[in-house]
């Protein structure tokens, strides 16, 4: 918890050290959850601003990285909920369109894993990222995302199916 | 595709790096938001302190000069008896002094004309209401040193108030024996 203590004592300068230490993990999570660079940058910034404000209430019972992850997931989910409430998702933002855009052709050839993850529907992508990449349990992921554990499992199953199809994997490897 | 074709999907997912560097430095914008927020917070604290200071000053002036026509008459003369002295500070000497002053104030009060009595009680009620408000604020924020200071001020103002009323009635008695 040294970085947290330094951040509390050292003001904004101290907090910058904490930011430098954790920005890679926070941005990586935000990027994979959103699938979009600019949105991930915004969420990363919002995460650190929120962390700065909540730092005095941070309890050393949980790891700082885990705490930042939780804030980051909340920021992504809140942004996603806000966007969904404001506008219907534009046609160019649907998974299939994103897939074509990522592949650069209408023929949709097999994609690499990172780009295939970015094309998944939001719910499936969120679960796949938290459970598949970051190693959260279904219960933890469901809690973070505010969904039921059963829904979490269904999303993961769907994500794996879609990834297998989009990456051209056979049944055994997917 | 850079991954080995026969690697399972789970294994490929687990091999992905958890950290990614953003393409640009995000810190400068974060720093602006943090320093801007801190400045706003300092402004809020300053405004709160200023408002509390002005309120304390207004109470002190009210207690010192007993301004006429502050509120419409509605005070109950039994108000003093309803407010126990034990609600004040725990220092025994202070409590004794306060009780003695309150007792002589109650006696002196009845020597004043009814209209003046009402006005005096209104002024006293203002001080006590302010103390109740400060107590409520302290319940929410018990460690706030400014609120403790304001609370102590209201006790001092009440003491000063009793003293002023007593000295006013004494000098009136000397000029026009009751």
Coordinates of C-alpha atoms in Angstrom, one line a residue:
Chain A
X1 CA 0.0 0.0 0.0
X2 CA 3.0 2.3 -0.3
X3 CA 1.9 3.9 -3.5
X4 CA -1.5 4.7 -1.8
X5 CA 0.2 6.2 1.2
X6 CA 2.5 8.3 -1.0
X7 CA -0.5 9.4 -3.1
X8 CA -2.3 10.5 0.1
X9 CA 0.6 12.3 1.5
X10 CA 2.1 13.7 -1.7
X11 CA -1.0 15.4 -3.1
X12 CA -1.4 15.5 -6.8
X13 CA 2.3 14.8 -7.4
X14 CA 2.1 11.7 -5.2
X15 CA -1.0 10.6 -7.1
X16 CA 0.8 10.9 -10.4
X17 CA 3.2 8.1 -9.2
X18 CA 0.2 5.9 -8.5
X19 CA -1.2 6.7 -11.9
X20 CA 2.0 5.8 -13.7
X21 CA 2.2 2.5 -11.8
X22 CA -1.4 1.5 -12.6
X23 CA -2.4 3.2 -15.8
X24 CA -1.4 0.2 -18.0
X25 CA -3.6 -2.2 -16.0
X26 CA -6.6 0.2 -15.9
X27 CA -6.3 1.2 -19.6
X28 CA -5.9 -2.4 -20.6
X29 CA -9.1 -3.3 -18.8
X30 CA -11.0 -0.3 -20.1
X31 CA -9.9 -0.9 -23.7
X32 CA -10.9 -4.6 -23.6
X33 CA -14.2 -3.8 -22.0
X34 CA -15.1 -1.1 -24.4
X35 CA -13.3 -2.2 -27.6
X36 CA -12.7 1.4 -28.5
X37 CA -9.5 3.4 -27.9
X38 CA -11.0 6.8 -27.2
X39 CA -13.7 5.5 -24.9
X40 CA -11.1 3.5 -23.1
X41 CA -9.0 6.7 -22.6
X42 CA -12.0 8.6 -21.3
X43 CA -12.9 5.8 -18.9
X44 CA -9.3 5.5 -17.7
X45 CA -9.2 9.2 -16.9
X46 CA -12.6 9.1 -15.1
X47 CA -11.3 6.1 -13.1
X48 CA -8.3 8.0 -11.8
X49 CA -10.3 11.1 -11.1
X50 CA -12.8 9.1 -9.1
X51 CA -10.0 7.2 -7.4
X52 CA -8.4 10.5 -6.3
X53 CA -11.7 11.7 -4.8
X54 CA -12.3 8.4 -3.0
X55 CA -8.7 7.8 -1.9
X56 CA -9.2 8.9 1.7
X57 CA -12.0 6.3 2.0
X58 CA -9.9 3.5 0.5
X59 CA -9.4 0.7 2.9
X60 CA -6.3 -1.4 2.8
X61 CA -8.3 -4.6 3.1
X62 CA -8.4 -4.9 -0.7
X63 CA -5.5 -4.5 -3.1
X64 CA -5.2 -1.1 -4.7
X65 CA -5.1 -2.7 -8.2
X66 CA -8.4 -4.6 -7.4
X67 CA -10.0 -1.4 -6.1
X68 CA -9.0 0.5 -9.3
X69 CA -10.3 -2.3 -11.4
X70 CA -13.7 -2.1 -9.6
X71 CA -13.8 1.7 -10.3
X72 CA -12.9 1.2 -13.9
X73 CA -15.6 -1.5 -14.5
X74 CA -18.1 0.9 -12.9
X75 CA -17.1 3.7 -15.2
X76 CA -17.4 1.6 -18.3
X77 CA -20.7 0.2 -17.2
X78 CA -22.0 3.7 -16.3
X79 CA -20.9 5.1 -19.6
X80 CA -22.4 2.2 -21.5
X81 CA -25.7 2.6 -19.6
X82 CA -25.7 6.4 -20.3
X83 CA -25.1 5.9 -24.0
X84 CA -27.8 3.3 -24.3
X85 CA -30.3 5.6 -22.6
X86 CA -29.4 8.5 -24.8
X87 CA -29.3 7.0 -28.3
X88 CA -30.1 3.8 -30.0
X89 CA -26.9 2.2 -31.1
X90 CA -26.1 3.4 -34.6
X91 CA -26.0 0.8 -37.4
X92 CA -22.2 1.4 -37.8
X93 CA -21.7 0.4 -34.1
X94 CA -23.4 -3.0 -34.3
X95 CA -21.1 -6.0 -33.8
X96 CA -21.4 -7.2 -37.4
X97 CA -20.5 -3.8 -38.8
X98 CA -17.6 -3.6 -36.3
X99 CA -16.5 -7.0 -37.5
X100 CA -16.4 -5.9 -41.1
X101 CA -14.7 -2.7 -40.2
X102 CA -12.1 -4.5 -38.3
X103 CA -11.5 -7.1 -41.0
X104 CA -11.5 -4.4 -43.7
X105 CA -13.7 -6.5 -46.1
X106 CA -17.3 -7.7 -46.4
X107 CA -16.0 -11.3 -46.7
X108 CA -15.2 -11.3 -42.9
X109 CA -12.1 -13.5 -42.9
X110 CA -10.8 -15.0 -39.6
X111 CA -9.7 -12.3 -37.1
X112 CA -7.0 -12.3 -34.6
X113 CA -8.1 -12.6 -31.0
X114 CA -7.9 -8.9 -29.9
X115 CA -9.9 -7.7 -32.8
X116 CA -12.4 -10.6 -32.5
X117 CA -13.0 -9.7 -28.8
X118 CA -13.6 -6.0 -29.8
X119 CA -16.4 -7.2 -32.1
X120 CA -18.4 -9.1 -29.5
X121 CA -21.7 -7.7 -28.2
X122 CA -21.1 -5.6 -25.1
X123 CA -22.5 -8.0 -22.5
X124 CA -20.6 -11.0 -23.8
X125 CA -17.4 -9.0 -24.2
X126 CA -17.6 -7.7 -20.6
X127 CA -17.9 -11.2 -19.2
X128 CA -15.3 -12.7 -21.5
X129 CA -12.8 -10.0 -20.5
X130 CA -13.3 -10.2 -16.8
X131 CA -13.5 -14.0 -16.6
X132 CA -11.4 -15.1 -19.5
X133 CA -8.6 -12.6 -19.4
X134 CA -8.5 -11.1 -15.9
X135 CA -9.4 -14.3 -14.1
X136 CA -12.4 -13.2 -12.1
X137 CA -14.8 -15.9 -11.0
X138 CA -18.4 -15.8 -12.4
X139 CA -19.6 -14.6 -9.0
X140 CA -17.1 -11.8 -8.9
X141 CA -17.7 -10.8 -12.5
X142 CA -21.5 -10.9 -12.0
X143 CA -21.1 -8.7 -8.9
X144 CA -18.9 -6.2 -10.8
X145 CA -21.3 -6.0 -13.7
X146 CA -24.5 -6.0 -11.7
X147 CA -25.9 -9.1 -13.3
X148 CA -26.9 -12.6 -12.2
X149 CA -24.2 -15.3 -12.1
X150 CA -26.4 -17.4 -14.5
X151 CA -26.5 -14.5 -17.0
X152 CA -22.8 -14.2 -16.6
X153 CA -22.3 -17.9 -17.6
X154 CA -24.7 -17.4 -20.6
X155 CA -22.8 -14.4 -21.8
X156 CA -19.5 -16.3 -21.6
X157 CA -20.9 -19.2 -23.5
X158 CA -22.2 -16.9 -26.2
X159 CA -18.8 -15.0 -26.3
X160 CA -16.9 -18.2 -26.8
X161 CA -19.2 -19.4 -29.6
X162 CA -18.9 -16.1 -31.4
X163 CA -15.1 -15.9 -31.0
X164 CA -14.8 -19.5 -32.3
X165 CA -16.8 -18.6 -35.4
X166 CA -15.1 -15.3 -36.0
X167 CA -11.6 -16.7 -35.6
X168 CA -12.3 -19.8 -37.7
X169 CA -11.6 -22.2 -34.8
X170 CA -12.9 -25.7 -34.9
X171 CA -15.0 -27.2 -32.0
X172 CA -12.0 -28.7 -30.3
X173 CA -9.9 -25.5 -30.0
X174 CA -12.8 -23.3 -29.2
Chain B
X1 CA -3.2 -14.9 -37.1
X2 CA -0.3 -14.8 -34.7
X3 CA -1.5 -17.5 -32.3
X4 CA -0.8 -21.2 -32.7
X5 CA -3.8 -22.7 -34.5
X6 CA -4.1 -25.7 -32.1
X7 CA -4.0 -23.6 -28.9
X8 CA -7.4 -23.6 -27.1
X9 CA -9.4 -20.4 -26.8
X10 CA -9.0 -20.3 -23.1
X11 CA -5.2 -20.6 -23.3
X12 CA -5.1 -17.9 -25.9
X13 CA -7.2 -15.6 -23.7
X14 CA -5.0 -16.3 -20.7
X15 CA -1.9 -15.4 -22.7
X16 CA -3.2 -11.9 -23.6
X17 CA -1.3 -9.2 -21.7
X18 CA -3.3 -7.6 -19.0
X19 CA -1.6 -4.3 -19.3
X20 CA -1.8 -2.0 -22.3
X21 CA -0.2 1.4 -22.7
X22 CA -2.5 4.2 -23.9
X23 CA -1.3 5.8 -27.1
X24 CA -1.1 9.2 -25.5
X25 CA -0.3 10.5 -22.0
X26 CA -3.6 10.8 -20.2
X27 CA -2.1 12.4 -17.0
X28 CA -2.1 16.1 -18.0
X29 CA -5.9 16.1 -18.4
X30 CA -6.4 14.2 -15.2
X31 CA -4.1 16.6 -13.4
X32 CA -6.2 19.6 -14.6
X33 CA -9.4 17.9 -13.3
X34 CA -7.8 17.1 -10.0
X35 CA -6.4 20.6 -9.3
X36 CA -9.6 22.3 -10.6
X37 CA -11.6 20.1 -8.2
X38 CA -9.3 20.8 -5.3
X39 CA -9.6 24.5 -5.9
X40 CA -13.4 24.4 -6.0
X41 CA -13.3 22.4 -2.7
X42 CA -11.1 25.1 -1.1
X43 CA -13.6 27.8 -2.3
X44 CA -16.5 25.8 -0.8
X45 CA -14.7 25.5 2.5
X46 CA -13.9 29.2 2.5
X47 CA -17.5 30.2 1.7
X48 CA -18.8 27.9 4.5
X49 CA -16.3 29.4 7.0
X50 CA -17.3 32.9 5.9
X51 CA -21.0 32.2 6.3
X52 CA -20.5 30.6 9.7
X53 CA -18.4 33.6 10.8
X54 CA -21.0 36.1 9.6
X55 CA -23.7 34.1 11.4
X56 CA -21.7 34.1 14.7
X57 CA -21.2 37.9 14.3
X58 CA -24.9 38.5 13.7
X59 CA -25.7 36.5 16.8
X60 CA -23.2 38.4 18.9
X61 CA -24.7 41.7 17.7
X62 CA -28.2 40.5 18.4
X63 CA -27.2 39.5 21.9
X64 CA -25.3 42.7 22.6
X65 CA -27.9 45.3 21.3
X66 CA -31.3 43.6 21.5
X67 CA -32.5 45.1 18.3
X68 CA -36.2 45.9 18.2
X69 CA -38.6 44.4 15.7
X70 CA -36.5 41.4 14.8
X71 CA -39.4 38.9 14.6
X72 CA -43.1 38.9 15.0
X73 CA -44.0 38.4 18.7
X74 CA -44.6 34.7 19.3
X75 CA -42.2 33.7 22.1
X76 CA -43.5 31.8 25.1
X77 CA -42.3 33.2 28.5
X78 CA -42.0 29.6 29.7
X79 CA -39.3 29.0 27.2
X80 CA -36.5 29.5 29.7
X81 CA -37.8 26.9 32.0
X82 CA -38.1 24.4 29.2
X83 CA -34.5 24.5 28.3
X84 CA -32.4 22.6 30.9
X85 CA -29.1 24.1 31.9
X86 CA -27.7 20.6 31.7
X87 CA -27.7 20.9 27.9
X88 CA -24.8 23.2 28.2
X89 CA -21.1 22.6 28.8
X90 CA -20.0 20.1 31.5
X91 CA -17.7 22.4 33.4
X92 CA -19.3 22.7 36.8
X93 CA -18.2 26.3 37.5
X94 CA -19.6 27.4 34.1
X95 CA -22.9 25.5 34.7
X96 CA -23.3 27.1 38.2
X97 CA -22.6 30.6 36.8
X98 CA -25.0 30.0 33.9
X99 CA -27.7 28.8 36.2
X100 CA -27.3 31.7 38.6
X101 CA -27.5 34.2 35.7
X102 CA -30.5 32.5 34.2
X103 CA -32.2 32.6 37.6
X104 CA -31.6 36.4 38.1
X105 CA -32.5 36.9 34.4
X106 CA -35.9 35.2 35.0
X107 CA -36.6 37.5 37.9
X108 CA -35.4 40.6 36.1
X109 CA -37.4 39.7 33.0
X110 CA -40.7 40.0 34.9
X111 CA -39.8 43.5 35.9
X112 CA -39.8 44.6 32.2
X113 CA -42.9 45.7 30.4
X114 CA -44.7 42.8 28.7
X115 CA -43.8 44.0 25.2
X116 CA -40.1 44.2 26.1
X117 CA -40.3 40.8 27.7
X118 CA -41.5 39.4 24.5
X119 CA -38.8 41.0 22.5
X120 CA -36.1 39.8 24.9
X121 CA -37.4 36.3 24.8
X122 CA -37.4 36.4 21.0
X123 CA -33.7 37.4 21.0
X124 CA -32.9 34.6 23.4
X125 CA -34.8 32.1 21.2
X126 CA -32.7 33.2 18.3
X127 CA -29.5 32.3 20.2
X128 CA -30.9 28.9 21.3
X129 CA -32.2 28.1 17.8
X130 CA -28.8 28.8 16.4
X131 CA -27.3 26.5 19.0
X132 CA -29.8 23.7 18.1
X133 CA -28.8 24.2 14.4
X134 CA -25.1 23.9 15.2
X135 CA -25.8 20.8 17.4
X136 CA -27.5 19.2 14.4
X137 CA -24.6 20.0 12.2
X138 CA -22.2 18.6 14.8
X139 CA -24.2 15.3 14.9
X140 CA -23.4 14.9 11.2
X141 CA -19.9 16.1 11.5
X142 CA -18.7 15.7 15.1
X143 CA -15.0 16.4 14.5
X144 CA -15.5 19.8 12.9
X145 CA -13.5 22.3 15.0
X146 CA -15.3 25.3 13.5
X147 CA -18.7 24.0 14.6
X148 CA -17.4 23.3 18.1
X149 CA -16.1 26.9 18.3
X150 CA -19.5 28.2 17.1
X151 CA -21.3 26.1 19.7
X152 CA -19.1 27.5 22.5
X153 CA -19.8 31.0 21.2
X154 CA -23.5 30.5 21.6
X155 CA -23.1 29.6 25.3
X156 CA -21.0 32.7 25.8
X157 CA -23.6 34.8 23.9
X158 CA -26.3 33.5 26.2
X159 CA -24.3 34.4 29.3
X160 CA -23.6 37.9 27.8
X161 CA -27.3 38.2 27.1
X162 CA -28.3 37.4 30.7
X163 CA -25.7 39.9 31.9
X164 CA -26.9 42.6 29.6
X165 CA -30.6 42.2 30.6
X166 CA -29.7 42.2 34.3
X167 CA -27.5 45.4 34.0
X168 CA -30.2 47.1 31.9
X169 CA -32.9 46.4 34.5
X170 CA -30.5 47.4 37.3
X171 CA -29.8 50.8 35.7
X172 CA -33.5 51.3 35.0
X173 CA -34.2 50.6 38.6
X174 CA -31.6 53.1 39.7
X175 CA -33.2 55.8 37.5
X176 CA -36.8 54.8 38.1
X177 CA -37.2 52.7 41.2
X178 CA -39.7 49.9 40.4

